[in-house]
mmCIF file of C-alpha atoms in Angstrom:
data_model
loop_
_atom_site.group_PDB
_atom_site.id
_atom_site.type_symbol
_atom_site.label_atom_id
_atom_site.label_comp_id
_atom_site.label_asym_id
_atom_site.label_seq_id
_atom_site.Cartn_x
_atom_site.Cartn_y
_atom_site.Cartn_z
ATOM 1 C CA MET A 22 29.645 -13.587 -3.238
ATOM 2 C CA ALA A 23 26.130 -15.120 -3.024
ATOM 3 C CA VAL A 24 23.551 -13.724 -5.306
ATOM 4 C CA ARG A 25 19.802 -13.442 -4.339
ATOM 5 C CA GLN A 26 18.650 -15.123 -7.500
ATOM 6 C CA ASP A 27 14.955 -14.051 -7.458
ATOM 7 C CA VAL A 28 16.153 -10.433 -7.094
ATOM 8 C CA ALA A 29 18.581 -10.778 -10.063
ATOM 9 C CA ASP A 30 15.757 -12.473 -12.163
ATOM 10 C CA ALA A 31 13.145 -9.888 -11.435
ATOM 11 C CA ARG A 32 11.691 -8.219 -14.585
ATOM 12 C CA ARG A 33 9.043 -5.890 -13.174
ATOM 13 C CA ILE A 34 10.234 -4.032 -10.031
ATOM 14 C CA VAL A 35 8.746 -1.254 -7.795
ATOM 15 C CA VAL A 36 11.381 0.983 -6.200
ATOM 16 C CA LYS A 37 10.391 3.252 -3.426
ATOM 17 C CA ILE A 38 12.626 6.085 -2.183
ATOM 18 C CA GLY A 39 12.037 8.136 0.890
ATOM 19 C CA SER A 40 12.117 11.923 1.286
ATOM 20 C CA SER A 41 15.298 11.955 3.424
ATOM 21 C CA SER A 42 17.268 10.292 0.506
ATOM 22 C CA LEU A 43 16.132 12.996 -1.980
ATOM 23 C CA THR A 44 16.516 16.281 0.001
ATOM 24 C CA THR A 45 19.158 18.608 1.332
ATOM 25 C CA ALA A 46 19.567 19.337 5.059
ATOM 26 C CA ALA A 47 17.569 22.558 4.341
ATOM 27 C CA GLY A 48 14.603 20.498 2.995
ATOM 28 C CA GLY A 49 14.887 21.255 -0.792
ATOM 29 C CA LEU A 50 15.400 18.657 -3.499
ATOM 30 C CA ASP A 51 18.999 17.575 -3.953
ATOM 31 C CA ALA A 52 19.569 17.325 -7.662
ATOM 32 C CA ASP A 53 22.751 15.251 -7.328
ATOM 33 C CA ARG A 54 20.810 12.643 -5.179
ATOM 34 C CA VAL A 55 17.944 12.510 -7.768
ATOM 35 C CA ASP A 56 20.487 12.089 -10.574
ATOM 36 C CA ALA A 57 22.341 9.353 -8.672
ATOM 37 C CA LEU A 58 19.188 7.368 -8.290
ATOM 38 C CA VAL A 59 18.141 7.818 -11.983
ATOM 39 C CA ASP A 60 21.585 6.797 -13.084
ATOM 40 C CA VAL A 61 20.996 3.444 -11.487
ATOM 41 C CA LEU A 62 17.421 2.930 -12.683
ATOM 42 C CA VAL A 63 18.117 3.611 -16.397
ATOM 43 C CA LYS A 64 20.810 1.028 -16.310
ATOM 44 C CA GLN A 65 18.310 -1.804 -15.493
ATOM 45 C CA ASP A 66 18.309 -3.217 -18.977
ATOM 46 C CA GLY A 67 15.315 -5.326 -19.804
ATOM 47 C CA ARG A 68 13.466 -4.429 -16.687
ATOM 48 C CA GLN A 69 10.379 -2.397 -16.056
ATOM 49 C CA ILE A 70 10.648 0.048 -13.131
ATOM 50 C CA VAL A 71 7.845 1.738 -11.257
ATOM 51 C CA LEU A 72 9.311 4.523 -9.036
ATOM 52 C CA VAL A 73 7.255 5.364 -6.021
ATOM 53 C CA SER A 74 8.807 8.549 -4.711
ATOM 54 C CA SER A 75 8.275 10.586 -1.650
ATOM 55 C CA GLY A 76 9.450 14.122 -1.501
ATOM 56 C CA ALA A 77 6.671 16.310 -2.743
ATOM 57 C CA ILE A 78 5.959 17.858 0.689
ATOM 58 C CA ALA A 79 9.672 18.148 1.492
ATOM 59 C CA ALA A 80 10.239 19.868 -1.838
ATOM 60 C CA GLY A 81 7.571 22.489 -1.101
ATOM 61 C CA LEU A 82 8.865 23.429 2.368
ATOM 62 C CA ALA A 83 11.636 25.806 1.436
ATOM 63 C CA PRO A 84 9.684 27.714 -1.288
ATOM 64 C CA LEU A 85 6.909 28.288 1.227
ATOM 65 C CA GLY A 86 9.246 29.361 3.961
ATOM 66 C CA LEU A 87 8.667 26.382 6.143
ATOM 67 C CA SER A 88 11.540 25.092 8.196
ATOM 68 C CA ARG A 89 10.102 21.620 8.757
ATOM 69 C CA ARG A 90 7.191 19.412 7.741
ATOM 70 C CA PRO A 91 3.997 20.925 9.188
ATOM 71 C CA SER A 92 1.798 18.824 11.385
ATOM 72 C CA ASP A 93 -1.632 19.995 10.084
ATOM 73 C CA LEU A 94 -3.119 18.492 6.920
ATOM 74 C CA ALA A 95 -3.979 21.834 5.241
ATOM 75 C CA ARG A 96 -0.307 23.072 5.238
ATOM 76 C CA GLN A 97 0.973 19.546 4.236
ATOM 77 C CA GLN A 98 -1.383 19.769 1.171
ATOM 78 C CA ALA A 99 -0.251 23.348 0.368
ATOM 79 C CA ALA A 100 3.415 22.130 0.490
ATOM 80 C CA ALA A 101 2.689 19.117 -1.658
ATOM 81 C CA SER A 102 0.823 21.306 -4.197
ATOM 82 C CA VAL A 103 3.985 23.372 -4.567
ATOM 83 C CA GLY A 104 6.476 20.582 -4.237
ATOM 84 C CA GLN A 105 4.871 17.937 -6.482
ATOM 85 C CA GLY A 106 5.494 19.989 -9.661
ATOM 86 C CA LEU A 107 9.161 20.647 -8.566
ATOM 87 C CA LEU A 108 9.682 16.893 -7.873
ATOM 88 C CA LEU A 109 8.288 15.817 -11.190
ATOM 89 C CA ALA A 110 10.222 18.489 -12.984
ATOM 90 C CA ARG A 111 13.446 17.224 -11.353
ATOM 91 C CA TYR A 112 12.719 13.656 -12.411
ATOM 92 C CA THR A 113 11.701 14.755 -15.951
ATOM 93 C CA ALA A 114 15.064 16.549 -16.353
ATOM 94 C CA SER A 115 17.063 13.822 -14.830
ATOM 95 C CA PHE A 116 15.578 10.954 -16.938
ATOM 96 C CA ALA A 117 15.763 13.232 -20.074
ATOM 97 C CA ARG A 118 19.562 12.939 -19.851
ATOM 98 C CA TYR A 119 19.108 9.440 -21.090
ATOM 99 C CA GLY A 120 16.187 10.187 -23.502
ATOM 100 C CA ARG A 121 13.669 8.630 -21.125
ATOM 101 C CA ARG A 122 10.131 9.924 -20.468
ATOM 102 C CA VAL A 123 8.346 9.816 -17.132
ATOM 103 C CA GLY A 124 4.608 9.748 -16.324
ATOM 104 C CA GLN A 125 3.155 10.980 -13.075
ATOM 105 C CA VAL A 126 0.516 8.772 -11.385
ATOM 106 C CA LEU A 127 -1.012 10.214 -8.161
ATOM 107 C CA LEU A 128 -3.070 7.847 -6.014
ATOM 108 C CA THR A 129 -5.236 7.981 -2.925
ATOM 109 C CA SER A 130 -6.414 5.078 -0.939
ATOM 110 C CA ASP A 131 -10.012 5.866 -2.047
ATOM 111 C CA ASP A 132 -8.929 5.405 -5.616
ATOM 112 C CA THR A 133 -7.479 1.990 -5.037
ATOM 113 C CA SER A 134 -9.911 0.316 -2.630
ATOM 114 C CA ARG A 135 -12.586 -0.036 -5.303
ATOM 115 C CA ARG A 136 -12.360 -2.685 -7.947
ATOM 116 C CA ALA A 137 -12.973 -0.458 -11.010
ATOM 117 C CA HIS A 138 -10.513 2.163 -9.772
ATOM 118 C CA TYR A 139 -7.590 -0.148 -9.169
ATOM 119 C CA ARG A 140 -8.159 -1.757 -12.499
ATOM 120 C CA ASN A 141 -7.934 1.746 -14.154
ATOM 121 C CA ALA A 142 -4.737 2.362 -12.218
ATOM 122 C CA TYR A 143 -3.242 -0.941 -13.466
ATOM 123 C CA ARG A 144 -4.230 -0.084 -17.051
ATOM 124 C CA THR A 145 -2.576 3.396 -16.735
ATOM 125 C CA LEU A 146 0.650 1.916 -15.282
ATOM 126 C CA ASP A 147 0.770 -0.883 -17.885
ATOM 127 C CA GLN A 148 0.225 1.549 -20.739
ATOM 128 C CA LEU A 149 3.117 3.722 -19.521
ATOM 129 C CA PHE A 150 5.378 0.606 -19.745
ATOM 130 C CA THR A 151 4.139 -0.116 -23.170
ATOM 131 C CA MET A 152 4.929 3.389 -24.218
ATOM 132 C CA GLY A 153 8.395 3.299 -22.748
ATOM 133 C CA ALA A 154 7.708 5.843 -19.960
ATOM 134 C CA VAL A 155 8.861 5.407 -16.307
ATOM 135 C CA PRO A 156 5.882 5.686 -13.901
ATOM 136 C CA VAL A 157 6.543 7.968 -11.044
ATOM 137 C CA VAL A 158 3.955 7.249 -8.434
ATOM 138 C CA ASN A 159 3.103 9.326 -5.276
ATOM 139 C CA GLU A 160 0.178 9.730 -2.953
ATOM 140 C CA ASN A 161 -2.067 12.527 -4.052
ATOM 141 C CA ASP A 162 -1.402 14.571 -0.939
ATOM 142 C CA THR A 163 -3.058 17.666 -2.320
ATOM 143 C CA VAL A 164 -6.507 16.158 -2.179
ATOM 144 C CA ALA A 165 -6.163 13.242 0.260
ATOM 145 C CA THR A 166 -8.005 13.568 3.579
ATOM 146 C CA ASP A 167 -7.116 11.928 6.789
ATOM 147 C CA GLU A 168 -9.775 9.256 6.073
ATOM 148 C CA ILE A 169 -8.368 8.305 2.601
ATOM 149 C CA ARG A 170 -4.642 8.554 3.090
ATOM 150 C CA PHE A 171 -2.255 5.617 2.602
ATOM 151 C CA GLY A 172 -0.418 6.958 5.659
ATOM 152 C CA ASP A 173 2.969 6.576 4.131
ATOM 153 C CA ASN A 174 4.593 5.744 0.773
ATOM 154 C CA ASP A 175 6.128 2.512 2.023
ATOM 155 C CA ARG A 176 2.578 0.906 2.292
ATOM 156 C CA LEU A 177 1.675 2.537 -1.032
ATOM 157 C CA ALA A 178 4.703 1.021 -2.662
ATOM 158 C CA ALA A 179 3.757 -2.496 -1.321
ATOM 159 C CA LEU A 180 0.304 -2.185 -2.725
ATOM 160 C CA VAL A 181 1.466 -0.780 -6.080
ATOM 161 C CA ALA A 182 3.863 -3.782 -6.243
ATOM 162 C CA HIS A 183 0.891 -6.088 -5.959
ATOM 163 C CA LEU A 184 -1.232 -4.010 -8.409
ATOM 164 C CA VAL A 185 1.395 -4.189 -11.259
ATOM 165 C CA ARG A 186 2.204 -7.792 -10.481
ATOM 166 C CA ALA A 187 5.752 -6.913 -9.720
ATOM 167 C CA ASP A 188 8.523 -9.505 -9.103
ATOM 168 C CA LEU A 189 10.350 -7.429 -6.578
ATOM 169 C CA LEU A 190 9.982 -4.415 -4.274
ATOM 170 C CA VAL A 191 12.878 -2.405 -3.264
ATOM 171 C CA LEU A 192 12.650 0.032 -0.392
ATOM 172 C CA LEU A 193 15.424 2.669 -0.308
ATOM 173 C CA SER A 194 16.139 5.025 2.617
ATOM 174 C CA ASP A 195 18.935 6.633 4.572
ATOM 175 C CA VAL A 196 19.465 3.365 6.541
ATOM 176 C CA ASP A 197 21.480 0.589 4.989
ATOM 177 C CA ALA A 198 19.405 -2.270 6.413
ATOM 178 C CA LEU A 199 17.097 -3.406 9.217
ATOM 179 C CA TYR A 200 18.730 -3.556 12.636
ATOM 180 C CA ASP A 201 17.549 -5.094 15.902
ATOM 181 C CA GLY A 202 17.734 -1.668 17.486
ATOM 182 C CA ASP A 203 18.745 1.924 16.791
ATOM 183 C CA PRO A 204 21.660 1.483 14.351
ATOM 184 C CA SER A 205 23.401 4.618 15.841
ATOM 185 C CA ARG A 206 23.837 2.753 19.136
ATOM 186 C CA PRO A 207 26.765 0.458 19.750
ATOM 187 C CA GLY A 208 25.955 -3.294 19.530
ATOM 188 C CA ALA A 209 22.983 -2.908 17.193
ATOM 189 C CA ARG A 210 22.880 -6.008 14.992
ATOM 190 C CA ARG A 211 22.285 -5.866 11.302
ATOM 191 C CA ILE A 212 19.520 -8.295 10.106
ATOM 192 C CA GLU A 213 20.483 -9.814 6.697
ATOM 193 C CA GLU A 214 17.383 -11.856 6.073
ATOM 194 C CA VAL A 215 13.766 -12.141 7.357
ATOM 195 C CA ARG A 216 11.952 -15.355 6.582
ATOM 196 C CA GLY A 217 8.859 -14.593 8.780
ATOM 197 C CA PRO A 218 7.540 -12.893 11.863
ATOM 198 C CA ALA A 219 9.753 -14.927 14.137
ATOM 199 C CA ASP A 220 12.882 -13.322 12.759
ATOM 200 C CA LEU A 221 11.506 -9.889 14.003
ATOM 201 C CA GLU A 222 10.902 -10.914 17.658
ATOM 202 C CA GLY A 223 12.671 -8.448 19.938
ATOM 203 C CA VAL A 224 13.427 -5.977 17.158
ATOM 204 C CA GLU A 225 12.886 -2.350 18.022
ATOM 205 C CA LEU A 226 11.355 -0.441 15.138
ATOM 206 C CA GLY A 227 11.711 3.402 15.008
ATOM 207 C CA ARG A 228 8.750 5.456 13.841
ATOM 208 C CA ALA A 229 10.429 8.609 12.524
ATOM 209 C CA GLY A 230 12.959 9.507 9.927
ATOM 210 C CA ARG A 231 16.137 11.117 11.034
ATOM 211 C CA ALA A 232 15.707 14.133 8.703
ATOM 212 C CA GLY A 233 12.279 15.019 9.940
ATOM 213 C CA VAL A 234 10.932 15.428 6.377
ATOM 214 C CA GLY A 235 9.153 12.051 5.951
ATOM 215 C CA THR A 236 6.258 10.193 7.708
ATOM 216 C CA GLY A 237 7.801 6.698 7.746
ATOM 217 C CA GLY A 238 10.431 5.010 9.768
ATOM 218 C CA MET A 239 11.592 1.386 9.955
ATOM 219 C CA ALA A 240 8.266 0.318 11.337
ATOM 220 C CA THR A 241 6.446 1.378 8.152
ATOM 221 C CA LYS A 242 9.103 -0.321 6.004
ATOM 222 C CA VAL A 243 8.642 -3.643 7.811
ATOM 223 C CA GLU A 244 4.834 -3.330 7.563
ATOM 224 C CA ALA A 245 5.233 -2.724 3.789
ATOM 225 C CA ALA A 246 7.508 -5.694 3.524
ATOM 226 C CA ALA A 247 4.933 -7.891 5.329
ATOM 227 C CA ILE A 248 2.218 -6.793 2.894
ATOM 228 C CA ALA A 249 4.357 -7.576 -0.139
ATOM 229 C CA THR A 250 5.837 -10.772 1.018
ATOM 230 C CA ALA A 251 2.440 -12.076 2.084
ATOM 231 C CA ALA A 252 1.494 -11.551 -1.547
ATOM 232 C CA GLY A 253 4.525 -13.494 -2.734
ATOM 233 C CA ILE A 254 6.697 -10.489 -3.626
ATOM 234 C CA PRO A 255 10.304 -10.586 -2.238
ATOM 235 C CA VAL A 256 11.563 -7.324 -0.673
ATOM 236 C CA VAL A 257 14.950 -5.689 -0.292
ATOM 237 C CA LEU A 258 15.404 -2.915 2.195
ATOM 238 C CA SER A 259 18.577 -0.944 1.639
ATOM 239 C CA ALA A 260 20.254 2.427 1.555
ATOM 240 C CA ALA A 261 19.705 4.687 -1.415
ATOM 241 C CA GLY A 262 23.436 4.763 -1.992
ATOM 242 C CA ARG A 263 23.454 0.986 -2.496
ATOM 243 C CA ALA A 264 20.483 0.963 -4.971
ATOM 244 C CA ALA A 265 22.534 -0.762 -7.682
ATOM 245 C CA ASP A 266 23.618 -3.555 -5.407
ATOM 246 C CA ALA A 267 20.157 -3.955 -4.078
ATOM 247 C CA LEU A 268 18.800 -4.344 -7.605
ATOM 248 C CA SER A 269 21.534 -6.646 -8.873
ATOM 249 C CA GLY A 270 20.826 -9.374 -6.199
ATOM 250 C CA ALA A 271 23.995 -8.667 -4.277
ATOM 251 C CA PRO A 272 23.658 -9.104 -0.452
ATOM 252 C CA ALA A 273 22.939 -5.448 0.189
ATOM 253 C CA GLY A 274 20.502 -4.444 2.895
ATOM 254 C CA THR A 275 17.914 -6.788 4.375
ATOM 255 C CA TYR A 276 16.195 -9.372 2.228
ATOM 256 C CA PHE A 277 12.543 -10.351 3.040
ATOM 257 C CA HIS A 278 11.671 -13.777 1.766
ATOM 258 C CA PRO A 279 8.075 -14.260 0.301
ATOM 259 C CA THR A 280 5.781 -15.774 2.867
ATOM 260 C CA GLY A 281 2.548 -16.194 0.829
ATOM 261 C CA ARG A 282 1.117 -16.458 -2.631
ATOM 262 C CA ARG A 283 -0.522 -13.862 -4.834
ATOM 263 C CA SER A 284 -4.174 -13.239 -3.978
ATOM 264 C CA ALA A 285 -6.951 -11.580 -5.804
ATOM 265 C CA GLY A 286 -5.841 -7.885 -6.264
ATOM 266 C CA ARG A 287 -8.936 -6.349 -4.749
ATOM 267 C CA LEU A 288 -8.591 -8.398 -1.573
ATOM 268 C CA LEU A 289 -5.088 -7.049 -0.907
ATOM 269 C CA TRP A 290 -6.350 -3.477 -1.508
ATOM 270 C CA LEU A 291 -9.385 -4.161 0.635
ATOM 271 C CA ALA A 292 -7.253 -5.418 3.556
ATOM 272 C CA HIS A 293 -4.529 -2.792 3.434
ATOM 273 C CA ALA A 294 -5.656 0.347 1.481
ATOM 274 C CA SER A 295 -9.366 0.758 2.285
ATOM 275 C CA GLU A 296 -10.760 2.764 5.087
ATOM 276 C CA PRO A 297 -13.994 1.207 6.538
ATOM 277 C CA ARG A 298 -16.946 3.614 6.336
ATOM 278 C CA GLY A 299 -18.856 1.814 9.046
ATOM 279 C CA ALA A 300 -19.135 -1.601 10.712
ATOM 280 C CA LEU A 301 -21.606 -4.529 10.931
ATOM 281 C CA VAL A 302 -21.854 -6.493 14.256
ATOM 282 C CA LEU A 303 -22.297 -10.294 13.707
ATOM 283 C CA ASP A 304 -23.496 -13.041 15.970
ATOM 284 C CA ALA A 305 -21.311 -15.993 16.908
ATOM 285 C CA GLY A 306 -22.721 -18.210 14.164
ATOM 286 C CA ALA A 307 -21.925 -15.636 11.428
ATOM 287 C CA VAL A 308 -18.358 -15.166 12.751
ATOM 288 C CA ARG A 309 -17.759 -18.903 12.613
ATOM 289 C CA ALA A 310 -19.289 -19.167 9.076
ATOM 290 C CA ILE A 311 -17.069 -16.424 7.726
ATOM 291 C CA ARG A 312 -13.921 -17.597 9.536
ATOM 292 C CA GLU A 313 -14.108 -21.389 9.217
ATOM 293 C CA ARG A 314 -16.238 -21.978 6.104
ATOM 294 C CA GLY A 315 -15.505 -18.945 3.983
ATOM 295 C CA SER A 316 -19.182 -18.004 3.731
ATOM 296 C CA SER A 317 -20.821 -14.840 2.667
ATOM 297 C CA LEU A 318 -22.447 -12.571 5.239
ATOM 298 C CA LEU A 319 -26.290 -12.985 5.245
ATOM 299 C CA PRO A 320 -28.744 -10.653 6.901
ATOM 300 C CA ALA A 321 -29.758 -13.311 9.437
ATOM 301 C CA GLY A 322 -26.203 -13.202 11.035
ATOM 302 C CA ILE A 323 -26.168 -9.348 11.667
ATOM 303 C CA THR A 324 -27.072 -7.971 15.139
ATOM 304 C CA GLY A 325 -26.114 -4.292 14.671
ATOM 305 C CA VAL A 326 -24.912 -1.598 12.283
ATOM 306 C CA GLU A 327 -22.653 1.456 12.819
ATOM 307 C CA GLY A 328 -21.750 4.337 10.639
ATOM 308 C CA ASP A 329 -23.214 5.984 7.449
ATOM 309 C CA PHE A 330 -22.114 4.098 4.314
ATOM 310 C CA SER A 331 -23.357 3.460 0.844
ATOM 311 C CA ALA A 332 -23.564 0.253 -1.168
ATOM 312 C CA GLY A 333 -20.261 -0.717 -2.538
ATOM 313 C CA GLU A 334 -18.212 0.905 0.292
ATOM 314 C CA PRO A 335 -15.859 -1.055 2.654
ATOM 315 C CA VAL A 336 -17.135 -1.915 6.026
ATOM 316 C CA GLU A 337 -15.618 -3.720 9.032
ATOM 317 C CA LEU A 338 -17.268 -6.898 10.204
ATOM 318 C CA ARG A 339 -17.037 -7.240 14.071
ATOM 319 C CA ASP A 340 -17.928 -9.834 16.586
ATOM 320 C CA GLU A 341 -20.186 -9.036 19.529
ATOM 321 C CA ALA A 342 -17.182 -8.162 21.639
ATOM 322 C CA GLY A 343 -16.259 -5.452 19.098
ATOM 323 C CA ARG A 344 -13.206 -7.317 17.613
ATOM 324 C CA ALA A 345 -12.677 -6.846 13.929
ATOM 325 C CA VAL A 346 -13.099 -10.179 12.165
ATOM 326 C CA ALA A 347 -13.110 -9.140 8.496
ATOM 327 C CA ARG A 348 -13.492 -6.317 5.939
ATOM 328 C CA GLY A 349 -15.801 -6.419 2.941
ATOM 329 C CA LEU A 350 -17.695 -4.386 0.392
ATOM 330 C CA VAL A 351 -21.242 -4.053 1.467
ATOM 331 C CA ASN A 352 -24.176 -4.447 -0.898
ATOM 332 C CA PHE A 353 -26.664 -2.265 0.914
ATOM 333 C CA ASP A 354 -26.716 1.333 2.259
ATOM 334 C CA ALA A 355 -26.472 1.751 6.050
ATOM 335 C CA ARG A 356 -30.044 3.068 6.285
ATOM 336 C CA GLU A 357 -31.329 -0.216 4.676
ATOM 337 C CA ILE A 358 -29.527 -2.531 7.103
ATOM 338 C CA PRO A 359 -31.747 -2.192 10.202
ATOM 339 C CA ARG A 360 -34.794 -3.724 8.522
ATOM 340 C CA LEU A 361 -32.664 -6.648 7.306
ATOM 341 C CA ILE A 362 -31.137 -7.562 10.635
ATOM 342 C CA GLY A 363 -31.873 -11.179 11.772
ATOM 343 C CA ARG A 364 -34.016 -12.032 8.800
ATOM 344 C CA SER A 365 -33.564 -14.798 6.157
ATOM 345 C CA THR A 366 -33.073 -13.826 2.524
ATOM 346 C CA ARG A 367 -36.266 -15.734 1.569
ATOM 347 C CA GLU A 368 -38.317 -13.817 4.013
ATOM 348 C CA LEU A 369 -36.788 -10.511 2.755
ATOM 349 C CA ALA A 370 -37.483 -11.450 -0.839
ATOM 350 C CA ARG A 371 -41.066 -12.147 -0.007
ATOM 351 C CA ASP A 372 -41.677 -8.936 1.951
ATOM 352 C CA LEU A 373 -39.357 -6.438 0.131
ATOM 353 C CA GLY A 374 -38.834 -7.929 -3.287
ATOM 354 C CA PRO A 375 -36.280 -10.178 -5.193
ATOM 355 C CA ALA A 376 -33.554 -7.495 -4.933
ATOM 356 C CA TYR A 377 -33.220 -8.358 -1.216
ATOM 357 C CA GLU A 378 -32.538 -11.993 -1.768
ATOM 358 C CA ARG A 379 -28.799 -11.637 -1.640
ATOM 359 C CA GLU A 380 -25.818 -11.399 0.536
ATOM 360 C CA VAL A 381 -25.027 -8.338 2.597
ATOM 361 C CA VAL A 382 -21.256 -8.951 1.832
ATOM 362 C CA HIS A 383 -20.449 -11.540 -0.758
ATOM 363 C CA ARG A 384 -17.541 -13.912 0.041
ATOM 364 C CA ASP A 385 -15.662 -12.738 -3.087
ATOM 365 C CA ASP A 386 -15.646 -9.164 -1.753
ATOM 366 C CA LEU A 387 -14.584 -10.185 1.783
ATOM 367 C CA VAL A 388 -11.136 -10.516 3.431
ATOM 368 C CA LEU A 389 -10.394 -11.954 6.781
ATOM 369 C CA LEU A 390 -8.394 -9.877 9.190
ATOM 370 C CA ARG A 391 -5.709 -11.388 11.541
ATOM 371 C CA ALA A 392 -7.062 -12.416 14.895
#
C-alpha cells in the first residue's frame, strides 16, 4: 500500500472537523463521536495538533429549543454563546481521559487580517504547544459580524495552517473524499489526488452539508485546500471515521498536492481573511506598475476613492472598469485621499508636509488578486 510520505512525515498538523461529524441527528453533541476523534488525535506521538472544530452553533440548538440552524446572525450568535461552552467542556473531558489539557482559541477575521493581531495569535498557539496543551480553534461566532466573519471553518483552518506554519492540513467531514458529482448518485467518481485546478474541471461542488447544521460543503473544502496548497501545505480531505488513516499517510480520502511556496504570513491573511473597508480606483499606469513591476501605490496613480476607512485597514485596489486588481493596507484615512489624488509625493510633501511623502499602499502590504 502506497504511503503519502509528506503526510506521514508531517510534525505540525491542523485538523479540522465539521459540525455534522460531531453531532447527533437531533443536533446535540455526540459524545461518542468526540471521543472517537480524540482517541485518534492523542495517538499522534511526536506530532503537534491544532484542532479547528465546528459545532458550537450546532451544540447550542437543542438547549435553546431550535430544530435547525437559524438563518439570522443574532440567533446564530445566541446558539454559539450557549454551544461554545458545551463544545469545549466536551473536548476538555475527552482529552482528560489521556491526561491532556486543551486551550480554547476564538478568532475573527478582523483579528487575523492585521499584522500585530495574527502575530499575537501565533504566539498564543505556539505557547500552548510549548505547555503541552491542544489548541482548539473556532471562529468567535458570538461577536463576529457579517463583515468580519471567515464564512466557514474550512477557510479558517487553511489560514490557521499557514499561521502556525503547519506541515499538513486534514479536513474531516461526513464524506469520505472528493467526488466529481453528488456521491449519492450512481456513477459518481472518487477523486484520489488533485495536483492543480485542471484536475477539478467539470467537478460539481455542493454547497450545503447533509445534516443541515454546518455552513460548509465540498466547495468550501476545495477552496480551503486551494488556499493551503498555494502556501505549500499538502491537504487531505477524508471522512471523520478514517481520521487515523488520513493522518498516517495511507491512501484515504483525497490528497491535494502543494502548488506553491510559503509566502509572508500577512499576505495570505490579507488575501483570504481580510474584508476590504473601501476601495481605491487606479489609472492604467498604476495598474501596470502594481501587476507587472511589483510597485507600491503612489497618490499620482489614484483616480477615485470609495468607502470610509482608516489608516492601516485593508482596501481593494480596482482598475477603472471596476475590476479588483489587488488588496492592501492603506496608509491614509479615506477623508485624506481626495486631496492626494493625482499628485506626486514631492508636491504633497512641499504643500502638506513630509508626512505625505510616502506610498498610499506599500508594496510589502499589498497582495495581487487573481485576474
